[in-house]
Amino acid sequence: MEPGDARNVLTQLRRGTIEYCVLAVLAEGEEYAFELVRRLSAVDGLVTSEGTIYPLLSRLRRDDMVTTTWQESDAGPPRKYYRLTPTGRRALSGFTEEWTRFRDAVDELLVGGRGPSKGAQGGDRGQ
Amino acid sequence: MDSDAAQKELVSDYLERLRAAGSSLPSTRREELVAEVREHIEDATRAEREAGNTGAAGVRNVLERLGPPEDIAREALEQEPAANVHQPPPPQNTNLRDISTVLLLMFGGLLLGIGWVVGVALLWSSPRWQTRDKWLATLVWPFGYAGVFILGGAMAFVSTSASVCSSSPAVLAGAPVHDTCTESAFSLPGRFGFLIFLVIVIAPVLVAVRLLRTPTTPAGN
């Protein structure tokens, strides 16, 4: 496998999972966009271009996963707050279940006894 | 330290690039996106300043984390339902070549016929028209308007023969026969000639309009 392939897989994984990460952050309570983006980028390796979260938020709102309300802010102009809808909550719990199963399955094969952590570093772990 | 104006310019350049890259988004959606990103930049720059990163360096950090505006626009286009994305209509570049083709087909026959032949060659080598239209244009314009003149000449000749026909039996058989011969089929061009002529003149114009209104790109992309 080329190193580029692993990067590509990660890009695809990121693209596919980021919207559920947004929903997960909002599951803890409503948030305005900048703070939401900041919390997502605080997680290492999850967001490469913060700006691309905005088109995603717009789509989530159109799909009725989130709603927005304008609220006055202490500093500066009113802010748009994002809140999870019941549809969004259902989508999140459905994905969480699937993801956990998927992650466990991959982990079992990757880490279960043969992972780089236990085998020789870059050696003959394929045997 | 960079001036305030330099920071403003960094931001406005960035937003301008975003707007340009998102030009095929519905305009309300595009402006909403630009407003959101602008707001983000303001919030983030404030946070940078509070962290001690004042001046243009802070703004640069913020823009770098946002990523290239082209990426944001691409993401927005991908997230937008296809129906809302404004596909720029294929430019109606009825170009010089196409106009020449049609003009040569119509009038090229008058240039010793060569012009028409060139017109047909241009017509059939053009990717713009379908085979059906190519046949239509070739057959409706046999030699273009030159064909009309040739046909007109033939009709004049035929009506001359008709009159000869009408006169010669009359001479042979006497006056009463004269009537039957003038009502023969040969006099039809005289009666319907104007109508036929109109059709012959109008048909090429209609075909010309049809050809020039054909979209430049083949249908069903």
PDB file of N, CA, C and O in Angstrom, chain B residues 105 120 122-141 207 210-211 214-215 218-219:
ATOM      1  N   LEU B 105     -24.118  28.316 -47.110  1.00  0.00           N
ATOM      2  CA  LEU B 105     -25.161  27.393 -47.565  1.00  0.00           C
ATOM      3  C   LEU B 105     -26.262  28.162 -48.287  1.00  0.00           C
ATOM      4  O   LEU B 105     -26.811  27.707 -49.291  1.00  0.00           O
ATOM      5  N   VAL B 120     -21.256  23.241 -47.272  1.00  0.00           N
ATOM      6  CA  VAL B 120     -21.629  21.866 -46.931  1.00  0.00           C
ATOM      7  C   VAL B 120     -20.497  21.185 -46.174  1.00  0.00           C
ATOM      8  O   VAL B 120     -20.729  20.489 -45.172  1.00  0.00           O
ATOM      9  N   LEU B 122     -18.228  22.629 -44.324  1.00  0.00           N
ATOM     10  CA  LEU B 122     -18.196  23.194 -42.969  1.00  0.00           C
ATOM     11  C   LEU B 122     -19.316  22.599 -42.118  1.00  0.00           C
ATOM     12  O   LEU B 122     -19.128  22.258 -40.952  1.00  0.00           O
ATOM     13  N   LEU B 123     -20.493  22.477 -42.754  1.00  0.00           N
ATOM     14  CA  LEU B 123     -21.661  21.954 -42.043  1.00  0.00           C
ATOM     15  C   LEU B 123     -21.396  20.555 -41.512  1.00  0.00           C
ATOM     16  O   LEU B 123     -21.617  20.260 -40.335  1.00  0.00           O
ATOM     17  N   TRP B 124     -20.875  19.682 -42.386  1.00  0.00           N
ATOM     18  CA  TRP B 124     -20.718  18.279 -41.997  1.00  0.00           C
ATOM     19  C   TRP B 124     -19.538  18.047 -41.074  1.00  0.00           C
ATOM     20  O   TRP B 124     -19.501  17.061 -40.354  1.00  0.00           O
ATOM     21  N   SER B 125     -18.583  18.992 -41.084  1.00  0.00           N
ATOM     22  CA  SER B 125     -17.433  18.787 -40.196  1.00  0.00           C
ATOM     23  C   SER B 125     -17.675  19.448 -38.839  1.00  0.00           C
ATOM     24  O   SER B 125     -16.862  19.324 -37.933  1.00  0.00           O
ATOM     25  N   SER B 126     -18.804  20.152 -38.688  1.00  0.00           N
ATOM     26  CA  SER B 126     -19.051  20.835 -37.425  1.00  0.00           C
ATOM     27  C   SER B 126     -19.592  19.864 -36.376  1.00  0.00           C
ATOM     28  O   SER B 126     -20.454  19.041 -36.675  1.00  0.00           O
ATOM     29  N   PRO B 127     -19.075  19.946 -35.146  1.00  0.00           N
ATOM     30  CA  PRO B 127     -19.582  19.059 -34.093  1.00  0.00           C
ATOM     31  C   PRO B 127     -20.909  19.555 -33.525  1.00  0.00           C
ATOM     32  O   PRO B 127     -21.535  18.892 -32.712  1.00  0.00           O
ATOM     33  N   ARG B 128     -21.331  20.732 -33.967  1.00  0.00           N
ATOM     34  CA  ARG B 128     -22.461  21.376 -33.318  1.00  0.00           C
ATOM     35  C   ARG B 128     -23.797  20.745 -33.680  1.00  0.00           C
ATOM     36  O   ARG B 128     -24.688  20.620 -32.853  1.00  0.00           O
ATOM     37  N   TRP B 129     -23.923  20.328 -34.944  1.00  0.00           N
ATOM     38  CA  TRP B 129     -25.238  19.875 -35.393  1.00  0.00           C
ATOM     39  C   TRP B 129     -25.325  18.367 -35.477  1.00  0.00           C
ATOM     40  O   TRP B 129     -24.339  17.683 -35.751  1.00  0.00           O
ATOM     41  N   GLN B 130     -26.540  17.873 -35.290  1.00  0.00           N
ATOM     42  CA  GLN B 130     -26.755  16.443 -35.412  1.00  0.00           C
ATOM     43  C   GLN B 130     -26.918  16.088 -36.889  1.00  0.00           C
ATOM     44  O   GLN B 130     -27.234  16.939 -37.711  1.00  0.00           O
ATOM     45  N   THR B 131     -26.727  14.793 -37.160  1.00  0.00           N
ATOM     46  CA  THR B 131     -26.787  14.320 -38.546  1.00  0.00           C
ATOM     47  C   THR B 131     -28.111  14.718 -39.205  1.00  0.00           C
ATOM     48  O   THR B 131     -28.149  15.139 -40.352  1.00  0.00           O
ATOM     49  N   ARG B 132     -29.198  14.633 -38.424  1.00  0.00           N
ATOM     50  CA  ARG B 132     -30.525  14.965 -38.952  1.00  0.00           C
ATOM     51  C   ARG B 132     -30.541  16.408 -39.481  1.00  0.00           C
ATOM     52  O   ARG B 132     -30.997  16.683 -40.580  1.00  0.00           O
ATOM     53  N   ASP B 133     -29.995  17.313 -38.665  1.00  0.00           N
ATOM     54  CA  ASP B 133     -29.963  18.717 -39.069  1.00  0.00           C
ATOM     55  C   ASP B 133     -29.054  18.925 -40.271  1.00  0.00           C
ATOM     56  O   ASP B 133     -29.329  19.775 -41.122  1.00  0.00           O
ATOM     57  N   LYS B 134     -27.982  18.121 -40.323  1.00  0.00           N
ATOM     58  CA  LYS B 134     -27.050  18.275 -41.439  1.00  0.00           C
ATOM     59  C   LYS B 134     -27.726  17.879 -42.750  1.00  0.00           C
ATOM     60  O   LYS B 134     -27.611  18.577 -43.752  1.00  0.00           O
ATOM     61  N   TRP B 135     -28.468  16.766 -42.709  1.00  0.00           N
ATOM     62  CA  TRP B 135     -29.203  16.356 -43.906  1.00  0.00           C
ATOM     63  C   TRP B 135     -30.233  17.407 -44.284  1.00  0.00           C
ATOM     64  O   TRP B 135     -30.369  17.778 -45.449  1.00  0.00           O
ATOM     65  N   LEU B 136     -30.943  17.868 -43.280  1.00  0.00           N
ATOM     66  CA  LEU B 136     -31.981  18.879 -43.519  1.00  0.00           C
ATOM     67  C   LEU B 136     -31.376  20.083 -44.228  1.00  0.00           C
ATOM     68  O   LEU B 136     -31.869  20.545 -45.264  1.00  0.00           O
ATOM     69  N   ALA B 137     -30.278  20.573 -43.666  1.00  0.00           N
ATOM     70  CA  ALA B 137     -29.659  21.772 -44.217  1.00  0.00           C
ATOM     71  C   ALA B 137     -29.102  21.518 -45.616  1.00  0.00           C
ATOM     72  O   ALA B 137     -29.149  22.390 -46.474  1.00  0.00           O
ATOM     73  N   THR B 138     -28.600  20.315 -45.841  1.00  0.00           N
ATOM     74  CA  THR B 138     -28.032  20.010 -47.160  1.00  0.00           C
ATOM     75  C   THR B 138     -29.139  19.915 -48.207  1.00  0.00           C
ATOM     76  O   THR B 138     -28.999  20.425 -49.325  1.00  0.00           O
ATOM     77  N   LEU B 139     -30.250  19.287 -47.824  1.00  0.00           N
ATOM     78  CA  LEU B 139     -31.307  19.041 -48.805  1.00  0.00           C
ATOM     79  C   LEU B 139     -32.216  20.241 -49.017  1.00  0.00           C
ATOM     80  O   LEU B 139     -32.751  20.430 -50.105  1.00  0.00           O
ATOM     81  N   VAL B 140     -32.420  21.022 -47.981  1.00  0.00           N
ATOM     82  CA  VAL B 140     -33.289  22.191 -48.148  1.00  0.00           C
ATOM     83  C   VAL B 140     -32.602  23.228 -49.022  1.00  0.00           C
ATOM     84  O   VAL B 140     -33.227  24.005 -49.714  1.00  0.00           O
ATOM     85  N   TRP B 141     -31.267  23.185 -48.976  1.00  0.00           N
ATOM     86  CA  TRP B 141     -30.528  24.178 -49.769  1.00  0.00           C
ATOM     87  C   TRP B 141     -29.704  23.505 -50.854  1.00  0.00           C
ATOM     88  O   TRP B 141     -28.483  23.515 -50.792  1.00  0.00           O
ATOM     89  N   VAL B 207     -34.640  27.065 -41.735  1.00  0.00           N
ATOM     90  CA  VAL B 207     -33.555  26.133 -41.407  1.00  0.00           C
ATOM     91  C   VAL B 207     -32.369  26.901 -40.834  1.00  0.00           C
ATOM     92  O   VAL B 207     -31.725  26.447 -39.880  1.00  0.00           O
ATOM     93  N   ARG B 210     -33.054  27.584 -37.341  1.00  0.00           N
ATOM     94  CA  ARG B 210     -32.929  26.358 -36.566  1.00  0.00           C
ATOM     95  C   ARG B 210     -31.463  26.022 -36.283  1.00  0.00           C
ATOM     96  O   ARG B 210     -31.089  25.699 -35.165  1.00  0.00           O
ATOM     97  N   LEU B 211     -30.639  26.138 -37.302  1.00  0.00           N
ATOM     98  CA  LEU B 211     -29.221  25.814 -37.138  1.00  0.00           C
ATOM     99  C   LEU B 211     -28.560  26.751 -36.134  1.00  0.00           C
ATOM    100  O   LEU B 211     -27.812  26.320 -35.263  1.00  0.00           O
ATOM    101  N   THR B 214     -29.444  26.120 -32.487  1.00  0.00           N
ATOM    102  CA  THR B 214     -28.988  24.870 -31.882  1.00  0.00           C
ATOM    103  C   THR B 214     -27.949  25.198 -30.822  1.00  0.00           C
ATOM    104  O   THR B 214     -27.029  25.961 -31.086  1.00  0.00           O
ATOM    105  N   PRO B 215     -28.115  24.630 -29.600  1.00  0.00           N
ATOM    106  CA  PRO B 215     -27.107  24.892 -28.570  1.00  0.00           C
ATOM    107  C   PRO B 215     -25.738  24.458 -29.049  1.00  0.00           C
ATOM    108  O   PRO B 215     -25.621  23.461 -29.776  1.00  0.00           O
ATOM    109  N   PRO B 218     -23.668  19.663 -27.530  1.00  0.00           N
ATOM    110  CA  PRO B 218     -24.697  18.671 -27.800  1.00  0.00           C
ATOM    111  C   PRO B 218     -25.583  18.464 -26.582  1.00  0.00           C
ATOM    112  O   PRO B 218     -25.097  18.523 -25.451  1.00  0.00           O
ATOM    113  N   ALA B 219     -26.869  18.235 -26.801  1.00  0.00           N
ATOM    114  CA  ALA B 219     -27.805  18.064 -25.692  1.00  0.00           C
ATOM    115  C   ALA B 219     -27.477  16.810 -24.907  1.00  0.00           C
ATOM    116  O   ALA B 219     -26.889  15.874 -25.443  1.00  0.00           O
TER     117      ALA B 219
END
